[in-house]
Short mmCIF file of C-alpha atoms in Angstrom, two decimals:
data_model
loop_
_atom_site.label_atom_id
_atom_site.label_comp_id
_atom_site.label_asym_id
_atom_site.label_seq_id
_atom_site.Cartn_x
_atom_site.Cartn_y
_atom_site.Cartn_z
CA MET A 8 0.00 0.00 0.00
CA LEU A 9 1.27 3.42 -0.94
CA LYS A 10 -0.84 6.55 -0.75
CA ILE A 11 -0.20 10.26 -0.34
CA ILE A 12 -2.70 12.07 1.82
CA LYS A 13 -3.18 15.67 2.81
CA ALA A 14 -3.91 16.37 6.45
CA GLU A 15 -3.92 19.72 8.20
CA GLU A 16 -2.16 21.50 5.32
CA SER A 17 0.65 18.94 5.36
CA TYR A 18 1.27 15.93 3.15
CA PHE A 19 1.92 12.42 4.38
CA MET A 20 2.52 9.08 2.74
CA LYS A 21 0.80 6.02 4.16
CA THR A 22 2.74 2.82 3.43
CA ASP A 23 3.22 -0.76 4.47
CA ILE A 24 5.48 -0.88 7.50
CA ASP A 25 8.28 -2.54 5.51
CA PHE A 26 8.35 0.17 2.80
CA VAL A 27 11.88 1.27 1.88
CA ILE A 28 12.34 4.44 -0.18
CA SER A 29 15.45 3.17 -1.98
CA ASP A 30 13.61 -0.02 -3.03
CA PHE A 31 10.72 2.05 -4.34
CA THR A 32 13.10 4.28 -6.28
CA GLU A 33 14.53 1.17 -7.95
CA LYS A 34 11.02 -0.01 -8.85
CA LEU A 35 10.27 3.45 -10.20
CA LEU A 36 13.27 3.28 -12.54
CA VAL A 37 12.27 -0.15 -13.84
CA HIS A 38 8.45 -0.03 -13.86
CA ASN A 39 7.52 3.56 -14.71
CA GLY A 40 5.68 2.60 -17.89
CA MET A 41 7.52 5.14 -20.03
CA LYS A 42 9.83 4.64 -22.98
CA LYS A 43 13.32 4.18 -21.57
CA GLY A 44 15.46 7.28 -21.88
CA SER A 45 12.56 9.46 -23.00
CA PHE A 46 11.78 12.95 -21.77
CA ALA A 47 8.51 11.63 -20.30
CA GLU A 48 10.32 8.96 -18.32
CA GLY A 49 12.79 11.48 -16.92
CA TYR A 50 10.04 13.90 -16.00
CA VAL A 51 7.84 11.28 -14.30
CA ILE A 52 10.80 9.92 -12.34
CA ARG A 53 11.78 13.44 -11.29
CA ILE A 54 8.27 14.28 -10.10
CA LEU A 55 7.78 11.07 -8.13
CA THR A 56 11.23 11.04 -6.55
CA THR A 57 10.84 14.70 -5.58
CA LEU A 58 7.54 13.85 -3.90
CA ILE A 59 9.20 11.35 -1.57
CA ALA A 60 12.64 12.95 -1.23
CA GLY A 61 13.37 13.81 2.37
CA ALA A 62 10.35 11.90 3.68
CA ILE A 63 10.51 11.02 7.36
CA ASP A 64 9.15 7.68 8.59
CA MET A 65 7.14 8.80 11.59
CA ARG A 66 6.65 5.29 12.96
CA GLU A 67 10.39 4.59 12.83
CA LYS A 68 11.05 7.91 14.53
CA TYR A 69 8.52 7.01 17.22
CA ASN A 70 9.97 3.51 17.71
CA ARG A 71 13.53 4.80 17.85
CA PHE A 72 13.16 7.89 20.05
CA TYR A 73 9.73 8.10 21.68
CA LEU A 74 8.49 4.55 22.34
CA GLU A 75 8.99 4.84 26.10
CA GLU A 76 7.67 8.41 26.29
CA TYR A 77 4.29 7.82 24.62
CA ASP A 78 1.94 4.87 25.15
CA SER A 79 1.04 4.57 21.48
CA PHE A 80 1.93 5.82 18.02
CA ALA A 81 -1.39 7.70 17.92
CA GLU A 82 -0.54 9.45 21.20
CA TYR A 83 2.87 10.39 19.79
CA LEU A 84 1.27 11.84 16.64
CA TYR A 85 -1.13 13.86 18.79
CA LYS A 86 1.19 15.09 21.53
CA LYS A 87 4.56 15.36 19.76
CA GLU A 88 3.68 15.90 16.10
CA LEU A 89 0.57 17.94 17.01
CA LEU A 90 -1.88 16.21 14.69
CA GLU A 91 -5.51 16.52 15.74
CA LYS A 92 -7.18 13.38 17.11
CA GLU A 93 -9.74 13.52 14.30
CA THR A 94 -6.95 13.65 11.72
CA ILE A 95 -5.26 10.62 13.29
CA GLN A 96 -8.55 8.72 13.19
CA ASP A 97 -9.11 9.75 9.56
CA ILE A 98 -5.64 8.51 8.59
CA ASN A 99 -6.65 5.18 10.16
CA LEU A 100 -3.22 3.57 10.43
CA LYS A 101 -3.14 -0.15 10.97
CA ALA A 102 -0.42 -1.93 12.98
CA ASN A 103 1.30 -3.02 9.75
CA GLU A 104 1.35 0.50 8.26
CA SER A 105 3.61 3.48 8.63
CA LEU A 106 3.16 7.20 8.11
CA TRP A 107 5.79 9.30 6.38
CA MET A 108 5.92 13.08 6.65
CA LEU A 109 6.57 14.49 3.19
CA ARG A 110 8.68 17.60 2.83
CA PHE A 111 8.67 18.09 -0.93
CA THR A 112 7.83 21.79 -0.79
CA SER A 113 11.18 22.38 0.91
CA ASN A 114 12.87 20.57 -2.00
CA ASP A 115 10.89 21.80 -5.01
CA TYR A 116 8.10 24.36 -4.91
CA SER A 117 6.85 23.28 -8.36
CA ILE A 118 5.53 20.01 -6.91
CA LYS A 119 2.67 21.88 -5.24
CA SER A 120 1.55 23.17 -8.63
CA ILE A 121 1.79 19.64 -10.06
CA LEU A 122 -0.53 18.42 -7.29
CA GLY A 123 -2.96 21.12 -8.37
CA TYR A 124 -4.54 24.11 -6.71
CA ASP A 125 -7.00 21.93 -4.78
CA ASP A 126 -4.90 18.74 -4.97
CA GLU A 127 -6.99 17.63 -7.93
CA ASN A 128 -4.09 15.58 -9.32
CA LEU A 129 -3.40 13.74 -6.07
CA GLN A 130 -5.66 10.82 -7.05
CA ILE A 131 -3.80 10.32 -10.33
CA ILE A 132 -0.43 10.49 -8.58
CA ASN A 133 -1.62 7.96 -5.98
CA GLN A 134 -2.80 5.59 -8.72
CA THR A 135 0.58 5.89 -10.42
CA LEU A 136 2.51 5.30 -7.18
CA GLU A 137 0.39 2.28 -6.28
CA CYS A 138 0.74 0.80 -9.75
CA ILE A 139 4.54 1.14 -9.69
CA TYR A 140 4.77 -0.09 -6.09
CA ASN A 141 2.76 -3.23 -6.81
CA GLU A 142 4.44 -4.02 -10.13
CA ASN A 143 6.24 -7.35 -10.08
#
């Protein structure tokens, strides 16, 4: 599972707990569906890698630094990361899922325009990510 969501004016990526960015980047290079070496391939790869560049695995951060301080991952997200309880419920993370904080606007301001004014392209991007992620 791989999905980008917007919550409280921030963007997050919901993934399987064993998701590894470098593995996904490799899949992206192999299974992007574009003609190899084409402008389209380069552009799609650039967009998708920029989206996830600098992402922070919030569950790993919690497990590594805050496990003893907070009783649960949800409590950590609420008290340390300051997400609203309703937002945490809406995200609906399962035990085998992780949440990544995306920081693409600090890397490339054009990504926000690619997502669209009202994130109208987010569904298409999520479909593309999921397709690449699940490609064998």
